[in-house]
XYZ file of C-alpha atoms in Angstrom:
695
model
C -59.366 11.212 36.743
C -58.035 7.729 36.016
C -56.946 5.608 38.969
C -53.182 5.279 38.497
C -52.985 2.205 40.733
C -54.873 0.395 37.942
C -52.228 1.258 35.310
C -49.415 -1.071 34.214
C -46.804 0.178 31.730
C -44.974 -2.950 30.618
C -42.582 -4.110 27.929
C -42.059 -7.577 26.513
C -38.444 -8.363 25.759
C -36.340 -11.428 24.970
C -33.812 -13.014 22.619
C -34.743 -13.177 18.944
C -37.185 -16.060 18.365
C -38.155 -16.661 22.014
C -41.763 -15.728 21.205
C -42.282 -12.110 22.344
C -44.522 -11.056 19.469
C -46.594 -14.244 19.708
C -46.981 -13.657 23.469
C -48.127 -10.057 22.795
C -50.595 -11.376 20.206
C -52.057 -13.833 22.778
C -52.351 -11.085 25.399
C -54.267 -8.874 22.930
C -56.552 -11.771 22.063
C -57.230 -12.720 25.706
C -57.998 -9.125 26.652
C -60.454 -8.797 23.764
C -58.392 -6.189 21.912
C -58.209 -8.334 18.750
C -60.477 -11.148 17.616
C -58.410 -12.946 15.004
C -54.981 -14.077 16.131
C -52.240 -13.327 13.573
C -49.144 -15.525 13.410
C -45.612 -14.163 13.076
C -44.609 -16.829 10.533
C -47.543 -15.861 8.289
C -46.529 -12.196 8.518
C -49.840 -11.308 10.185
C -48.898 -10.388 13.762
C -50.524 -7.148 14.927
C -47.357 -5.511 16.243
C -45.144 -6.533 13.282
C -46.693 -4.142 10.769
C -43.653 -3.060 8.711
C -43.210 -4.915 5.383
C -39.639 -5.759 6.406
C -40.916 -7.322 9.665
C -43.567 -9.405 7.948
C -41.130 -10.800 5.384
C -38.351 -11.661 7.814
C -40.590 -12.783 10.674
C -38.676 -10.603 13.162
C -39.541 -7.468 15.102
C -37.504 -4.427 14.048
C -39.097 -1.525 15.881
C -40.899 -1.527 19.167
C -44.681 -1.259 18.752
C -47.008 0.188 21.386
C -50.515 -0.967 22.163
C -52.874 -0.992 25.134
C -55.578 -3.274 26.511
C -57.621 -4.063 29.646
C -57.368 -7.063 31.980
C -59.121 -7.593 35.310
C -60.106 -3.918 35.529
C -56.511 -2.772 34.897
C -55.209 -0.849 31.903
C -52.033 -2.242 30.290
C -49.812 -0.103 28.047
C -47.651 -2.706 26.292
C -44.532 -2.265 24.174
C -43.384 -5.273 22.108
C -39.621 -4.826 21.593
C -37.228 -6.381 19.057
C -34.936 -9.246 20.086
C -32.243 -8.869 17.460
C -28.956 -7.387 18.709
C -28.819 -4.786 15.917
C -31.959 -3.161 17.321
C -31.164 -3.187 21.041
C -31.495 0.591 21.072
C -35.265 0.005 20.712
C -35.239 -2.181 23.825
C -33.084 0.250 25.756
C -35.261 3.279 25.082
C -38.468 1.365 25.737
C -37.199 0.085 29.106
C -36.297 3.658 30.012
C -39.983 4.685 30.065
C -41.587 1.474 31.344
C -42.380 0.544 34.941
C -42.320 -3.232 34.542
C -41.594 -5.955 32.039
C -42.176 -9.537 30.988
C -38.926 -11.324 30.165
C -39.692 -14.149 27.741
C -37.267 -17.085 27.551
C -37.401 -20.003 25.140
C -38.051 -23.333 26.893
C -35.452 -25.118 24.777
C -33.033 -22.265 23.946
C -32.932 -21.016 27.538
C -30.968 -17.870 28.394
C -29.584 -16.740 25.043
C -27.051 -13.954 24.388
C -29.593 -11.283 23.562
C -31.616 -12.159 26.663
C -28.453 -11.379 28.655
C -28.060 -7.953 27.013
C -31.730 -7.068 27.492
C -31.626 -8.299 31.090
C -28.608 -6.081 31.728
C -30.445 -3.072 30.243
C -33.472 -3.845 32.433
C -31.215 -4.035 35.511
C -29.635 -0.680 34.644
C -33.098 0.847 34.182
C -34.227 -0.842 37.458
C -37.341 -2.318 35.871
C -39.303 -4.937 37.849
C -40.007 -8.064 35.791
C -41.948 -11.299 35.711
C -40.457 -14.167 33.719
C -42.342 -16.284 31.206
C -40.625 -19.478 30.046
C -42.259 -20.008 26.665
C -42.330 -22.809 24.061
C -42.562 -25.681 26.563
C -44.262 -27.684 23.801
C -41.038 -27.638 21.763
C -38.511 -30.451 21.350
C -35.805 -30.213 23.977
C -37.814 -27.881 26.242
C -36.862 -28.091 29.924
C -38.385 -25.635 32.392
C -36.063 -26.579 35.274
C -32.927 -26.136 33.170
C -34.020 -22.636 32.112
C -34.678 -21.734 35.781
C -31.104 -22.857 36.606
C -29.725 -20.756 33.758
C -31.597 -17.681 34.973
C -29.845 -18.161 38.329
C -26.387 -18.955 36.964
C -26.109 -16.960 33.749
C -28.143 -13.870 34.703
C -27.309 -14.041 38.422
C -31.015 -13.388 39.104
C -33.361 -15.086 41.574
C -36.315 -16.686 39.774
C -39.323 -17.110 42.078
C -40.991 -20.205 40.610
C -44.781 -19.622 40.775
C -46.006 -22.492 38.578
C -44.753 -25.933 37.521
C -45.431 -27.462 34.082
C -47.656 -30.535 33.719
C -45.967 -32.691 31.077
C -43.322 -31.445 28.643
C -42.756 -31.195 24.849
C -45.708 -32.894 23.049
C -47.268 -33.907 26.380
C -47.342 -30.349 27.800
C -50.977 -29.752 28.807
C -50.951 -27.101 31.539
C -49.448 -25.790 34.767
C -49.849 -26.097 38.537
C -50.244 -22.831 40.470
C -48.050 -23.346 43.549
C -49.719 -20.733 45.761
C -53.265 -21.969 45.207
C -52.223 -25.651 44.801
C -54.442 -25.856 41.721
C -53.851 -27.262 38.254
C -54.810 -25.440 35.058
C -55.197 -27.855 32.143
C -56.025 -26.625 28.606
C -57.660 -28.816 25.994
C -56.034 -29.081 22.568
C -58.571 -26.940 20.719
C -56.177 -23.958 20.831
C -58.891 -21.890 22.538
C -57.187 -20.107 25.486
C -60.470 -19.846 27.420
C -61.010 -23.620 27.438
C -59.226 -24.869 30.524
C -60.154 -26.778 33.641
C -59.060 -25.897 37.160
C -58.480 -29.037 39.202
C -56.394 -30.716 41.887
C -52.636 -31.209 41.694
C -51.822 -34.396 39.671
C -50.968 -37.219 42.134
C -47.471 -37.775 40.746
C -46.583 -34.094 41.283
C -47.729 -33.580 44.893
C -44.244 -33.936 46.439
C -42.600 -31.682 43.872
C -45.318 -29.046 44.298
C -44.861 -29.014 48.094
C -41.072 -28.766 47.729
C -41.274 -25.795 45.330
C -44.098 -24.157 47.311
C -41.997 -24.167 50.472
C -39.085 -22.650 48.541
C -41.444 -19.995 47.142
C -42.691 -18.960 50.596
C -39.185 -18.955 52.097
C -37.944 -16.614 49.352
C -41.045 -14.383 49.362
C -41.129 -13.687 53.122
C -37.600 -12.263 52.957
C -39.198 -9.097 51.564
C -41.062 -8.368 54.826
C -39.413 -8.678 58.247
C -42.661 -9.064 60.244
C -44.040 -11.870 58.049
C -40.646 -13.534 58.070
C -40.451 -13.475 61.857
C -43.888 -15.088 62.159
C -42.927 -17.676 59.517
C -39.735 -18.612 61.380
C -41.856 -19.182 64.479
C -43.860 -21.760 62.536
C -46.831 -19.639 61.444
C -47.593 -20.018 57.735
C -48.575 -16.672 56.171
C -51.909 -16.332 54.374
C -52.019 -16.200 50.581
C -52.761 -12.449 50.791
C -49.657 -11.916 52.917
C -47.491 -13.988 50.552
C -48.798 -12.026 47.560
C -48.029 -8.738 49.328
C -44.484 -10.000 50.035
C -44.019 -11.080 46.408
C -45.190 -7.680 45.177
C -42.787 -5.910 47.539
C -39.828 -8.130 46.602
C -40.539 -7.934 42.854
C -40.596 -4.141 42.952
C -37.306 -4.081 44.883
C -35.827 -6.460 42.238
C -35.067 -9.053 44.950
C -36.598 -11.803 42.806
C -38.628 -12.332 39.635
C -41.920 -14.320 39.654
C -41.447 -17.076 37.061
C -44.226 -18.623 34.949
C -44.260 -21.059 32.077
C -46.399 -22.117 29.142
C -46.705 -22.067 25.378
C -47.968 -18.812 23.871
C -48.340 -20.410 20.434
C -50.593 -23.156 21.841
C -52.432 -20.634 24.052
C -51.440 -22.278 27.336
C -50.432 -20.418 30.486
C -50.736 -16.801 29.341
C -53.626 -15.879 31.704
C -51.476 -16.545 34.780
C -48.821 -14.169 33.433
C -51.472 -11.440 32.986
C -52.654 -12.000 36.555
C -49.040 -11.710 37.709
C -48.694 -8.351 35.921
C -51.715 -7.098 37.881
C -50.669 -8.676 41.197
C -46.922 -8.102 41.262
C -45.726 -5.451 38.813
C -45.731 -1.816 39.952
C -48.175 0.894 38.950
C -46.639 4.204 37.720
C -46.865 5.680 41.246
C -44.886 2.838 42.831
C -41.660 3.137 40.853
C -38.875 5.539 41.728
C -39.645 8.919 40.167
C -37.491 10.115 37.248
C -34.753 12.516 38.446
C -34.703 16.060 37.076
C -31.206 17.069 35.906
C -29.384 20.302 35.072
C -27.777 21.181 31.721
C -24.691 19.052 32.461
C -26.846 16.034 33.304
C -26.235 16.183 37.089
C -29.174 15.447 39.383
C -30.751 18.498 40.987
C -32.521 16.720 43.843
C -35.946 17.308 42.250
C -37.949 14.480 40.709
C -40.899 14.179 38.307
C -43.552 12.874 40.713
C -46.184 10.739 38.993
C -49.185 12.885 39.790
C -51.789 14.493 37.522
C -51.896 17.595 39.775
C -48.186 18.454 39.198
C -46.892 20.596 36.293
C -46.566 18.764 32.973
C -43.351 16.746 32.462
C -42.824 14.063 29.791
C -40.037 12.278 27.934
C -40.075 11.716 24.155
C -38.683 8.214 23.797
C -39.296 7.371 20.148
C -39.965 9.169 16.880
C -41.753 7.298 14.118
C -42.549 8.524 10.657
C -45.652 7.093 9.041
C -48.123 7.971 6.326
C -49.820 10.650 8.465
C -46.618 12.495 9.441
C -44.181 12.322 12.339
C -45.374 10.610 15.509
C -43.619 11.426 18.777
C -44.085 8.702 21.397
C -44.240 10.287 24.836
C -44.294 8.927 28.366
C -46.052 11.432 30.629
C -44.531 11.472 34.120
C -46.354 14.395 35.751
C -49.360 16.551 35.118
C -51.936 16.549 32.334
C -51.829 17.306 28.643
C -54.830 18.585 26.697
C -55.305 19.021 22.990
C -54.314 22.580 22.053
C -51.841 23.022 24.968
C -48.525 24.736 24.312
C -45.541 22.787 25.660
C -41.834 23.555 25.891
C -39.020 21.362 24.574
C -36.377 22.074 27.220
C -33.569 20.819 24.929
C -34.214 23.268 22.075
C -35.864 25.974 24.188
C -38.732 26.166 21.674
C -42.445 25.810 22.394
C -44.861 23.781 20.293
C -48.631 23.512 20.248
C -50.155 20.039 20.633
C -52.484 19.592 17.662
C -53.431 15.896 17.785
C -52.817 13.238 20.421
C -53.454 9.565 19.790
C -53.377 6.282 21.651
C -51.524 3.728 19.542
C -52.562 0.189 18.756
C -49.627 -0.973 16.560
C -50.261 1.129 13.406
C -53.883 2.040 14.214
C -54.667 5.062 16.339
C -57.448 6.343 18.546
C -57.813 10.133 18.880
C -57.500 11.544 22.417
C -58.470 14.928 23.787
C -56.369 14.671 26.964
C -53.833 12.438 28.694
C -52.274 12.413 32.152
C -49.371 11.169 34.288
C -48.745 7.454 33.704
C -49.944 7.446 30.083
C -47.916 6.460 27.034
C -49.271 8.308 24.000
C -48.170 9.627 20.613
C -48.345 13.288 19.557
C -48.765 13.955 15.834
C -46.732 16.560 13.954
C -44.152 17.771 16.496
C -41.417 19.656 14.631
C -38.067 19.652 16.423
C -38.406 16.894 19.000
C -35.891 14.051 19.076
C -35.493 10.881 21.133
C -34.572 11.743 24.721
C -35.906 15.335 24.685
C -37.946 16.514 27.667
C -41.344 18.137 27.049
C -42.661 20.302 29.889
C -44.800 23.201 31.010
C -43.310 26.521 29.685
C -43.839 28.026 33.196
C -41.750 25.273 34.843
C -38.874 24.364 32.500
C -37.140 21.110 33.565
C -34.951 18.419 32.008
C -35.439 14.707 32.712
C -32.504 12.311 32.733
C -31.622 11.827 29.055
C -30.779 8.567 27.247
C -27.305 7.389 26.258
C -26.904 5.474 22.990
C -24.099 3.161 21.814
C -21.709 4.230 19.033
C -22.140 2.576 15.618
C -19.465 0.010 14.665
C -20.070 -0.521 10.947
C -20.524 1.806 7.996
C -21.328 1.690 4.282
C -21.546 4.244 1.492
C -24.771 4.792 -0.490
C -24.953 6.448 -3.893
C -28.267 7.780 -5.234
C -29.009 6.776 -8.858
C -29.595 10.331 -10.142
C -30.089 13.989 -9.167
C -33.794 13.550 -8.295
C -32.946 10.639 -5.998
C -30.278 12.743 -4.232
C -32.815 15.233 -2.876
C -35.289 12.501 -1.957
C -32.540 10.574 -0.162
C -31.545 13.602 1.922
C -35.114 14.075 3.199
C -35.640 10.332 3.790
C -32.369 9.919 5.733
C -33.253 12.945 7.871
C -36.486 11.213 8.936
C -34.733 7.881 9.536
C -32.038 9.422 11.756
C -34.732 11.095 13.866
C -36.401 7.695 14.343
C -33.288 5.724 15.301
C -30.535 7.314 17.444
C -28.147 4.370 16.831
C -28.254 5.099 13.074
C -25.888 7.885 11.977
C -25.550 9.530 8.560
C -22.412 11.446 7.618
C -21.111 13.074 4.457
C -17.480 12.400 3.631
C -16.067 15.930 3.266
C -13.497 14.996 0.610
C -15.436 12.631 -1.647
C -18.988 13.888 -0.988
C -20.107 10.265 -0.354
C -23.042 9.650 1.960
C -21.952 7.247 4.709
C -24.484 5.267 6.788
C -23.312 3.991 10.181
C -25.120 1.393 12.269
C -24.963 -1.442 14.807
C -24.551 -4.369 12.382
C -25.033 -5.713 8.858
C -28.738 -6.487 9.388
C -29.321 -2.991 10.806
C -27.889 -1.275 7.695
C -29.492 -3.831 5.379
C -32.953 -2.944 6.755
C -32.209 0.807 6.568
C -31.362 0.526 2.843
C -34.507 -1.564 2.343
C -36.630 1.140 4.047
C -34.954 3.793 1.868
C -35.914 1.895 -1.275
C -39.397 0.720 -0.359
C -40.866 3.175 2.100
C -39.262 6.317 0.650
C -38.871 5.160 -2.976
C -35.192 6.164 -3.208
C -33.219 4.160 -5.769
C -29.610 3.847 -4.638
C -26.586 1.576 -4.922
C -24.659 0.438 -1.887
C -20.906 0.206 -1.283
C -19.241 -2.614 0.651
C -19.540 -2.377 4.463
C -16.594 -0.689 6.200
C -15.276 -1.323 9.687
C -14.984 1.597 12.106
C -11.230 1.337 12.754
C -9.536 3.654 15.253
C -5.936 4.587 16.064
C -4.150 4.660 19.389
C -0.628 4.913 20.808
C 1.588 2.576 22.830
C 4.389 4.752 24.243
C 4.865 7.742 26.509
C 6.684 10.677 24.878
C 7.865 13.985 26.413
C 8.149 16.714 23.813
C 8.150 20.427 23.177
C 6.767 22.542 20.332
C 7.058 26.237 19.514
C 4.777 28.067 17.118
C 6.302 31.366 15.916
C 5.093 33.604 13.131
C 6.278 37.145 12.442
C 4.714 39.101 9.607
C 4.739 42.811 10.394
C 2.610 44.133 13.267
C 1.786 41.670 16.030
C 2.888 38.090 15.324
C 1.902 34.738 16.786
C 3.794 32.957 19.529
C 3.079 29.928 21.701
C 5.446 27.378 23.234
C 4.281 24.217 25.004
C 6.121 21.412 26.836
C 3.925 18.357 27.191
C 3.681 14.599 27.716
C 1.662 12.346 25.410
C 0.869 8.856 26.772
C -1.612 6.019 26.246
C -4.819 6.286 28.286
C -6.567 3.164 29.591
C -8.671 1.325 26.951
C -12.072 2.986 26.568
C -10.828 6.058 28.486
C -11.026 8.355 25.454
C -9.030 11.609 25.194
C -7.993 13.239 28.483
C -6.243 16.592 28.883
C -4.607 17.823 32.059
C -2.472 20.849 32.847
C 0.319 20.802 35.434
C 1.664 24.258 34.609
C 2.627 26.169 37.731
C 3.447 29.866 37.697
C 2.311 31.842 34.689
C 4.433 30.349 31.883
C 1.273 29.390 29.992
C -1.538 31.619 31.329
C -4.639 29.731 32.428
C -6.819 31.364 29.750
C -4.783 29.588 27.023
C -5.174 26.066 28.472
C -8.565 25.432 26.783
C -6.990 26.465 23.427
C -4.228 23.865 23.859
C -6.836 21.226 24.755
C -8.951 22.219 21.742
C -5.955 21.973 19.386
C -5.154 18.436 20.532
C -8.809 17.397 20.669
C -9.530 18.532 17.076
C -6.356 16.813 15.817
C -7.463 13.505 17.396
C -10.200 13.279 14.758
C -7.536 12.298 12.184
C -4.866 9.776 13.134
C -1.287 9.849 11.794
C -1.290 6.315 10.283
C -4.390 6.194 8.089
C -6.532 9.142 9.165
C -8.868 7.175 11.499
C -9.932 8.933 14.737
C -7.377 8.558 17.550
C -8.640 7.122 20.870
C -7.396 6.640 24.429
C -4.691 9.299 24.580
C -3.747 11.399 27.596
C -2.012 14.742 27.095
C -0.456 16.575 30.045
C 0.673 20.186 29.608
C 3.844 20.515 31.761
C 5.239 23.953 30.923
C 5.728 26.445 28.101
C 6.243 30.105 27.355
C 4.200 33.028 26.074
C 4.781 36.485 24.696
C 2.946 39.440 26.230
C 1.953 40.843 22.814
C 2.127 37.995 20.288
C 0.499 35.186 22.288
C -3.165 34.445 21.766
C -5.593 31.516 22.090
C -5.270 30.933 18.329
C -1.461 30.756 18.557
C -1.621 28.121 21.310
C -4.265 26.131 19.420
C -2.012 26.051 16.333
C 0.926 25.055 18.578
C -1.090 22.098 19.920
C -1.995 20.979 16.371
C 1.677 21.156 15.357
C 2.650 19.260 18.508
C 0.179 16.486 17.627
C 1.674 16.070 14.138
C 5.211 16.114 15.549
C 4.765 13.755 18.519
C 2.130 11.152 17.647
C 4.342 9.338 15.076
C 6.987 8.926 17.851
C 4.467 7.450 20.332
C 4.164 4.019 18.697
C 0.868 4.621 16.860
C -1.210 1.547 16.053
C -4.499 0.651 14.363
C -7.161 -0.761 16.716
C -10.254 -2.625 15.511
C -13.711 -3.390 16.950
C -13.951 -6.874 18.496
C -17.388 -8.493 18.616
C -18.762 -10.849 21.269
C -20.029 -13.675 19.073
C -22.365 -16.426 20.217
C -22.770 -19.301 17.765
C -25.213 -22.172 18.019
C -24.148 -25.272 16.081
C -25.415 -28.876 15.835
C -22.966 -31.261 17.558
C -21.792 -32.845 14.282
C -20.550 -29.526 12.892
C -18.784 -28.093 15.957
C -15.290 -28.889 14.624
C -15.930 -27.048 11.355
C -17.492 -24.061 13.101
C -14.608 -23.676 15.585
C -12.017 -24.138 12.819
C -13.753 -21.422 10.818
C -13.867 -19.026 13.810
C -10.129 -19.600 14.366
C -9.470 -18.766 10.711
C -11.359 -15.530 11.316
C -8.833 -14.641 14.088
C -11.448 -15.555 16.716
C -10.624 -16.329 20.363
C -12.862 -19.177 21.569
C -14.088 -18.382 25.103
C -16.358 -21.338 25.938
C -18.366 -24.257 24.573
C -21.585 -25.365 26.275
C -23.537 -28.463 25.422
C -27.311 -27.876 25.126
C -29.999 -30.506 24.424
C -30.132 -29.524 20.765
C -26.500 -28.692 19.982
C -23.503 -26.678 21.183
C -23.205 -22.970 22.024
C -19.792 -21.497 21.281
C -18.816 -18.101 22.665
C -15.928 -16.271 21.036
C -14.392 -12.825 20.530
C -13.920 -12.140 16.806
C -12.838 -8.983 14.939
C -15.769 -7.365 13.116
C -13.708 -7.172 9.895
C -13.761 -10.983 9.675
C -17.512 -11.374 10.300
C -18.997 -9.948 7.089
C -21.253 -12.471 5.376
C -20.738 -14.943 8.227
C -24.360 -16.112 8.324
C -24.069 -17.545 4.786
C -20.904 -19.515 5.644
C -22.384 -20.751 8.929
C -25.530 -22.007 7.208
C -23.451 -23.822 4.583
C -21.340 -25.551 7.280
C -24.362 -26.586 9.376
C -26.861 -27.393 6.568
C -28.909 -24.352 7.558
C -29.242 -25.268 11.254
C -26.637 -22.889 12.722
C -27.511 -19.521 14.221
C -25.411 -16.737 15.655
C -25.680 -13.328 17.247
C -23.019 -10.751 17.960
C -22.604 -7.448 19.733
C -19.757 -4.962 20.115
C -17.376 -5.810 22.973
C -14.292 -3.548 22.822
C -11.414 -2.272 20.666
C -8.146 -4.245 20.348
C -4.864 -3.650 18.462
C -4.762 -5.111 14.933
C -2.022 -7.631 14.051
C 0.752 -5.957 11.990
C -0.139 -7.654 8.662
C -3.823 -6.646 8.999
C -2.904 -3.091 10.012
C -0.629 -2.769 6.936
C -3.496 -3.864 4.668
C -5.907 -1.425 6.324
C -3.449 1.488 5.951
C -2.745 0.572 2.283
C -6.482 0.318 1.488
C -7.138 3.679 3.140
C -4.316 5.353 1.176
C -5.743 3.905 -2.042
C -9.167 5.301 -1.152
C -7.663 8.717 -0.403
C -5.754 8.665 -3.721
C -8.974 7.774 -5.575
C -10.758 10.723 -3.937
C -7.921 13.082 -4.911
């Protein structure tokens, strides 16, 4: 039996380009897992093993690996930073117990760091912070610490101070031990000297050390009381307080260094051991019923319990489908039969492996606290619970964002059509934020995703990994329709054709619901004018009609329908008659309710050199953008704006032209907003043209 207190399941997450993958690479090297360090910019990093990752120098899918440090076993997941792949971060955080948040020493808290931080807060994951790239131009550890406080509203617990900055960055001072760690410039992480605090830093070290102790003792009332009476706690007591506070998310131990130059990573590994929780110390996963409500039971992390695990990622590779599983309770042996509580089907576990990026080590058993991959599971998808057939349970499932952008793909020939169907099936299983639909009228295959880069990579994978030759249509925006006015109306459906007929009369109110509220149905019928058993039919009629709006056929959102009264016929009324009445009512009333087209608005964060700010802002205004804020940073200006997605296609090319290649931007979906009239007219006309072409 493995000692679970020696396990650490951690993820590494950050904004794109803050140095997550490089940090993971250094951790693997320090722990002896790899001997040659691969660099991201050479396309040789261990955890970036997809061709698309190596070419673009970014992480696309989260990669799992494990290693040993100071007698502890680390299961590490390196997650992507790019906004289009946040679903990878979200689902990884769901199964991890702790994390390392990496921030760039010069970029500071960037937009994607905010999103990932928010996900980590929602998943209640304890974290340590690593401020990376202190050897870079414009790096400033103290500024980043301020941003963590002000932008993320988090409490960074500063554990080390940097010695020197930018080109002169040589090491760090450990505040607790009052010791300096100075690396030589050979790039060898093991070559460092432990010494006294540099004379010019003594005052600063004492100031920050006092702050550290004051914050840490707040986690333990007894230690705090003694401290207030003038008794300084021992280092063991302070460490115990830090561990307690970190696990309660009161504060986040903050370290700094340069992963690329191999400086400061050991202290972060020690912090993972000292302060991040083991699987038994985090709150157990709740067990839910079919509706997703908590039942009061939890999946206790204990190898003696019945088997319970969550499938959090599906990956297709050359050996078949891999199902990544976090085991919460019990043990799993090769050859066991387990139940998928979502499908109700059992499957036999043929092969289990421990992953190291795209290499694997065969296992014969695994237990609570482990993160493993099972080879060849048939019907398992992301978020499904796997459990003991004798004790069927469901763990809290995952919720994924809706796609905001779509494009059509056309296979080159008949052979490619079949291949494409199989390939897309595998890709949808791997990525829950990627949706494939077939347009019923035109037969087109439509891909939906989180952004241009997301779909771009999917098409690339189709072509290269699955060998499907296809052409791609222009990206389309996921428009919606809504209404602006309240309308009271009545509709009667009557049909007489020999024998029993159809009859249903409804009086109802249609009104706008609050933004993001979706479709809501309520019945206020008193007495038996519309019998209760027909209410669901009325709701179904309206609900199905909402899928096609009255202006251009886009789905209708944020509408509330209230059934006020009606009439029925003892013989001719039926659920079908009332459903047809509701569909007729929708067609009759929606055009009177001030229908409008609404469009997805993106939260855009642009980084621009100071000289080009005017051009960049002018361009965002031309794109119907609302500028929210401008912040001066040491290397340029960050502009935050809300811009309609329809205006953002191909933006990266324009931005690079305006800023001579120095500009960067990221965006994520914010909300839906009404389109201006002229834009709405164009959208409706384009949609009608498309419909005419299909006919």
